[in-house]
Coordinates of C-alpha atoms in Angstrom, one line a residue:
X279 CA -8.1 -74.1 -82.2
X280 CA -10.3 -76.6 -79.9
X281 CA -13.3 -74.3 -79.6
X282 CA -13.1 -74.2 -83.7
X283 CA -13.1 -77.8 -84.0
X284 CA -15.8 -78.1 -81.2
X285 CA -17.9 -75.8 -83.4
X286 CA -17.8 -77.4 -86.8
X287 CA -18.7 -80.6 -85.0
X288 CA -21.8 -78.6 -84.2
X289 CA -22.4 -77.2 -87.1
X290 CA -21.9 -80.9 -89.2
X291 CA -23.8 -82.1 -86.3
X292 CA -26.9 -80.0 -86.3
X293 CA -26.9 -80.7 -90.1
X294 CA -27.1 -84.0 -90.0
X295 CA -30.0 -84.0 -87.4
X296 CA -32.0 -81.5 -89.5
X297 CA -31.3 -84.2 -92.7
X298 CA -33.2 -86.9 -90.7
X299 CA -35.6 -84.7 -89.3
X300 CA -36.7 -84.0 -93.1
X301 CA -36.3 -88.0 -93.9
X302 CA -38.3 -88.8 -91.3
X303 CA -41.1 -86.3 -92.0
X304 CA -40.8 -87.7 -95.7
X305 CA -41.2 -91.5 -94.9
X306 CA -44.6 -90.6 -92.5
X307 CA -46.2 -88.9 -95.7
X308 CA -45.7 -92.3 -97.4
X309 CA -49.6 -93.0 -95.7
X310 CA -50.5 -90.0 -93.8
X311 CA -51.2 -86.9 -96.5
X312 CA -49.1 -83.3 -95.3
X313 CA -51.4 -81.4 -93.4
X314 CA -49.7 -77.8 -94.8
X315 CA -46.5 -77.2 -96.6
X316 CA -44.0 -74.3 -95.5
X317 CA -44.7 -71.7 -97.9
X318 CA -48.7 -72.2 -96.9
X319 CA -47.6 -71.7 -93.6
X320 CA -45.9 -68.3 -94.3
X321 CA -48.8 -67.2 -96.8
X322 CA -51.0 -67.5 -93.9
X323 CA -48.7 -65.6 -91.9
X324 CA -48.7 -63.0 -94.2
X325 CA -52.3 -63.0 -95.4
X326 CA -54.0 -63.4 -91.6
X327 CA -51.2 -62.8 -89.2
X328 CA -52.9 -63.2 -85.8
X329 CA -56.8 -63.4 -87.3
X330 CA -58.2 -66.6 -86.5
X331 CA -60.3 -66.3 -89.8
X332 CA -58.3 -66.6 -92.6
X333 CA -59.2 -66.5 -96.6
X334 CA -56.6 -69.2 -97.2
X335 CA -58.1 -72.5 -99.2
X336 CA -57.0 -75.6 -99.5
X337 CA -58.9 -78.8 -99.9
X338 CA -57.0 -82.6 -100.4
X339 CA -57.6 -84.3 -103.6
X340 CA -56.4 -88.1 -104.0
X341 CA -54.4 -88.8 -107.1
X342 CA -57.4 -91.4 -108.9
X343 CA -59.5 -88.4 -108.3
X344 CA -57.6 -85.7 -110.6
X345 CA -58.5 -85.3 -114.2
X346 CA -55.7 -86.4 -116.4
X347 CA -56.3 -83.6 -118.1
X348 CA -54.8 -81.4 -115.3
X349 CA -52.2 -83.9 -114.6
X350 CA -51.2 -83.9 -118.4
X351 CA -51.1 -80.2 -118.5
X352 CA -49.4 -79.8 -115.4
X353 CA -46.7 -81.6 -116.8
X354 CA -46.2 -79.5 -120.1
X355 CA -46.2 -76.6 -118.0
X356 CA -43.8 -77.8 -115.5
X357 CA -41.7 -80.9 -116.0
X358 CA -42.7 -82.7 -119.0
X359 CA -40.5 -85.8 -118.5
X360 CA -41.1 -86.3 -114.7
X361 CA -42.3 -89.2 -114.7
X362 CA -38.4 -90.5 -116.2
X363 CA -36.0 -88.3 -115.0
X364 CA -34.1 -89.1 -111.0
X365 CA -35.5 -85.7 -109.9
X366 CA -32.7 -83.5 -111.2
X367 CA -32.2 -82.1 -114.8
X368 CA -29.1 -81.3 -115.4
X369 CA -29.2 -80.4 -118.2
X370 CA -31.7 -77.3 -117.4
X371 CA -30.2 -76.6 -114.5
X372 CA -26.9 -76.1 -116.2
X373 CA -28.9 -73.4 -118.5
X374 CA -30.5 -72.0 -115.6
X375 CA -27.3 -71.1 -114.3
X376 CA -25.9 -69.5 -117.3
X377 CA -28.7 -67.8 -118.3
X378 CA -28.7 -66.3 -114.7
X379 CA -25.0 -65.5 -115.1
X380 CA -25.6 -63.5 -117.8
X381 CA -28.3 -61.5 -116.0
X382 CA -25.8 -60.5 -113.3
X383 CA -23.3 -59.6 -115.7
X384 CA -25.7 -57.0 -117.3
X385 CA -27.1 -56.3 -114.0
X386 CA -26.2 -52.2 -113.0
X387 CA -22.7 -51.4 -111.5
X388 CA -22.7 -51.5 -107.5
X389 CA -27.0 -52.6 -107.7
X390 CA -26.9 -55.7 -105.2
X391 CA -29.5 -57.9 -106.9
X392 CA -30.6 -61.6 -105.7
X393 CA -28.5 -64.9 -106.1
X394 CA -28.9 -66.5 -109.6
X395 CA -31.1 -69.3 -108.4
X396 CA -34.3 -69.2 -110.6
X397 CA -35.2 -71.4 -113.4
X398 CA -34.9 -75.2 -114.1
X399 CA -36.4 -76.9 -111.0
X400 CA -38.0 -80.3 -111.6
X401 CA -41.8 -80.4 -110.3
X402 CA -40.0 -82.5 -107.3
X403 CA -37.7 -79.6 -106.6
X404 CA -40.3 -77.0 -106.7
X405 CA -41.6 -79.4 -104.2
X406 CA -38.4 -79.9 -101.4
X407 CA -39.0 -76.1 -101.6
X408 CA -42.8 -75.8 -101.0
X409 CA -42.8 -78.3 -97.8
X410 CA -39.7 -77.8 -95.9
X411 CA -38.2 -74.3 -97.3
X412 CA -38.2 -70.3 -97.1
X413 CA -38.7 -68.5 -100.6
X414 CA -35.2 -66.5 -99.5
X415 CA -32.8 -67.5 -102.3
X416 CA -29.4 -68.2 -101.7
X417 CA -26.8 -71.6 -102.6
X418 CA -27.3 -73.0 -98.8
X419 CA -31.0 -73.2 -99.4
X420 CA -30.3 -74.4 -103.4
X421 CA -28.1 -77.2 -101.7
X422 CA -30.7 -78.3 -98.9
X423 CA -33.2 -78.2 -101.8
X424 CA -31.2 -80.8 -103.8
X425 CA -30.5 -83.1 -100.6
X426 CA -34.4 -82.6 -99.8
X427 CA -35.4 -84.0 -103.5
X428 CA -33.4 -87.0 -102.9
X429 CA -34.9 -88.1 -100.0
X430 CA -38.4 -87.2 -101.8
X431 CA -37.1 -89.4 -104.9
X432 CA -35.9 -92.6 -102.4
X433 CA -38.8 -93.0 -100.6
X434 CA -41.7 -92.0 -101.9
X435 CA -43.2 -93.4 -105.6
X436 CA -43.5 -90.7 -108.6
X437 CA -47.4 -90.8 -108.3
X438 CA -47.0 -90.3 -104.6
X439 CA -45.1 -87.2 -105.4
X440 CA -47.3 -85.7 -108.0
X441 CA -50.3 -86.2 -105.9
X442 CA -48.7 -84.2 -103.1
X443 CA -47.5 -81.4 -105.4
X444 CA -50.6 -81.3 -107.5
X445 CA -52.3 -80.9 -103.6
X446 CA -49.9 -78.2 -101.9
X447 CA -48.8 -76.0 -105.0
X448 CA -50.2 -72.3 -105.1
X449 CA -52.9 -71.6 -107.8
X450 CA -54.0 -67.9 -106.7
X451 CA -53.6 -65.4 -103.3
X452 CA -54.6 -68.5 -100.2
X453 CA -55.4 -70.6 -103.0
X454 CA -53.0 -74.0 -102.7
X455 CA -53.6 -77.2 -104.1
X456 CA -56.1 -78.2 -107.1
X457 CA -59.2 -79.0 -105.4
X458 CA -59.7 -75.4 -104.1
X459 CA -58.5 -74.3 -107.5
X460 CA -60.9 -75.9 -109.6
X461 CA -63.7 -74.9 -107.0
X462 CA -62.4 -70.9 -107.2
X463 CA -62.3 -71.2 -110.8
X464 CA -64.7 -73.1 -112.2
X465 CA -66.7 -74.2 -109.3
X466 CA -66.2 -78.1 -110.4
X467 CA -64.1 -80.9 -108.9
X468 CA -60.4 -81.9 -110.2
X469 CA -62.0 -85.2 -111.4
X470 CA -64.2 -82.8 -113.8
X471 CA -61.5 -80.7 -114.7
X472 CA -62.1 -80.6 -119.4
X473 CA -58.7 -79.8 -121.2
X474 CA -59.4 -76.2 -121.7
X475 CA -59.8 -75.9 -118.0
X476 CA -56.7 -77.4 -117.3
X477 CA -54.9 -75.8 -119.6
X478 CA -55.6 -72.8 -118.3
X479 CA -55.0 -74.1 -114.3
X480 CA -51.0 -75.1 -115.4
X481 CA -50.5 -72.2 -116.9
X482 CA -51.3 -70.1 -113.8
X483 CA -48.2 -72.1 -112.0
X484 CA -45.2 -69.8 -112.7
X485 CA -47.4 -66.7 -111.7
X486 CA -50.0 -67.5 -109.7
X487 CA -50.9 -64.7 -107.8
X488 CA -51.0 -62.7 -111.2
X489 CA -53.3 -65.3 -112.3
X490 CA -55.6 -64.6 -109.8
X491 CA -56.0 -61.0 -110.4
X492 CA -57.1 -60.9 -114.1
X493 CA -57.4 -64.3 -116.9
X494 CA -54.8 -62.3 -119.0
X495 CA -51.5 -60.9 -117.4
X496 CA -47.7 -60.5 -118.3
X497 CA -45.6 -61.1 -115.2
X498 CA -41.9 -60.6 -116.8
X499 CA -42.3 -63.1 -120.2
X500 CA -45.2 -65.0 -118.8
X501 CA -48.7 -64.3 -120.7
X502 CA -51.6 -67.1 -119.3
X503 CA -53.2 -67.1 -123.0
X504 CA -49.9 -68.1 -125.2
X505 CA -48.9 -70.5 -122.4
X506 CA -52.7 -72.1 -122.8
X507 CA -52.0 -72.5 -126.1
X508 CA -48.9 -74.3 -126.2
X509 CA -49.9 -76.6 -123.1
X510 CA -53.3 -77.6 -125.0
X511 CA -50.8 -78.2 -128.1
X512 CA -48.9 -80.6 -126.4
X513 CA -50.9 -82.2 -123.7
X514 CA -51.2 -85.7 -125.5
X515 CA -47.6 -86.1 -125.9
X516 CA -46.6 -86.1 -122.2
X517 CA -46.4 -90.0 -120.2
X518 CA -48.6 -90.2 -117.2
X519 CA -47.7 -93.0 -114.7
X520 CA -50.3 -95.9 -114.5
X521 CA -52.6 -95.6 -110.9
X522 CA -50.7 -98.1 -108.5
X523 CA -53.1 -100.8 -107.4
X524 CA -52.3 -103.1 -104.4
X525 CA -50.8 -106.6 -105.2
X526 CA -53.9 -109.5 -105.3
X527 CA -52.8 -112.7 -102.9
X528 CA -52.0 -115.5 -104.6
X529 CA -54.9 -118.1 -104.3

């Protein structure tokens, strides 16, 4: 009974240690910008392996220079109400869950198919995943992911978030982050990025790899040209944050 005791102490030990490990990491990228996220890290992996030259691209934009067009259709595509919500929707999540349901309910007899995990992550969650997680789904990783996007939400702003989201997320095969999307693309900068353009760029995000092989593709439900459509649509109705500016001393 001793050595059992001894070994959840461990376990709840270890778990806590890995918690601050991840708050700590957050808080430095407060000022210093992530040099690589852990999915970029196992793309290279498994683009390059052991090559020192690798075809993976990824260039740091700051926030002030991104087009507001792409940060406009970024949103539509992916979280519309960021910008509001605590970093959880529930309310999505909650459909998420019964829509996955369902799936395993119709799901062959005695086929052993993946957790029900996918749908109705906030652009925050899609981002505890992309810097600290694997892609393996399961409800351990689902529950790290929740405990990682409240340390994101606590301590670093909303614009601090989407700038490191719109800088780390995959737009193509070794093609993360919007400035060497907008390059691969359209050979332009973020800043120059037209509506059409970034259109376009969000609706790449829940396929991305597809998107990189041809401008049209169906992947499952997703097809780029509808989902241009409906972000160009709605692009003007989505609340950007204003650009913080430091405070002025007092004369």
């Amino acid at each position: 009974m001793r050595w059992i005791l001894y070994l959840v102490k461990c376990v709840l030990a270890g778990f806590v240690f890995m918690q601050l490990y991840f708050a700590l990491q957050i808080g430095l990228w407060v000022s210093v910008d992530p040099s690589s996220t852990a999915f970029q890290r196992a793309e290279r992996w498994r683009l390059c392996s052991w090559h020192w030259t690798c075809s993976v691209q990824s260039k740091w934009t700051p926030y002030d220079k991104i087009s507001n067009n792409l940060k406009r259709a970024v949103l539509v595509s992916e979280d519309d109400i960021f910008f509001q919500h605590k970093g959880v929707r529930v309310e999505d999540m909650q459909k998420a869950w019964e829509r996955n349901q369902q799936h395993q309910q119709n799901s062959s007899p005695g086929k052993k198919g993946k957790p029900a995990l996918r749908g109705g992550s906030t652009i925050t969650q899609q981002l505890a995943k992309n810097l600290f997680l694997s892609s393996e789904q399961n409800y351990f990783r689902k529950a790290q992911e929740l405990v990682i996007t409240g340390l994101l939400e606590l301590l670093l702003t909303k614009q601090r978030l989407f700038e490191i989201y719109l800088n780390s997320v995959e737009w193509g095969e070794g093609i993360f982050g919007i400035g060497a999307a907008s390059a691969r693309y359209y050979s332009t900068t973020p800043a120059n990025l037209d509506r059409e353009q970034a259109a376009a760029l969000a609706s790449a995000l829940p396929a991305p790899k597809c998107f990189d092989k041809a401008q049209y593709c169906y992947r499952g439900s997703i097809h780029y040209g509808a989902r241009q459509e409906f972000i160009l649509e709605n692009m003007d109705r989505v609340a950007l944050a204003p650009i913080a500016t430091p405070a002025k001393k007092a004369k």
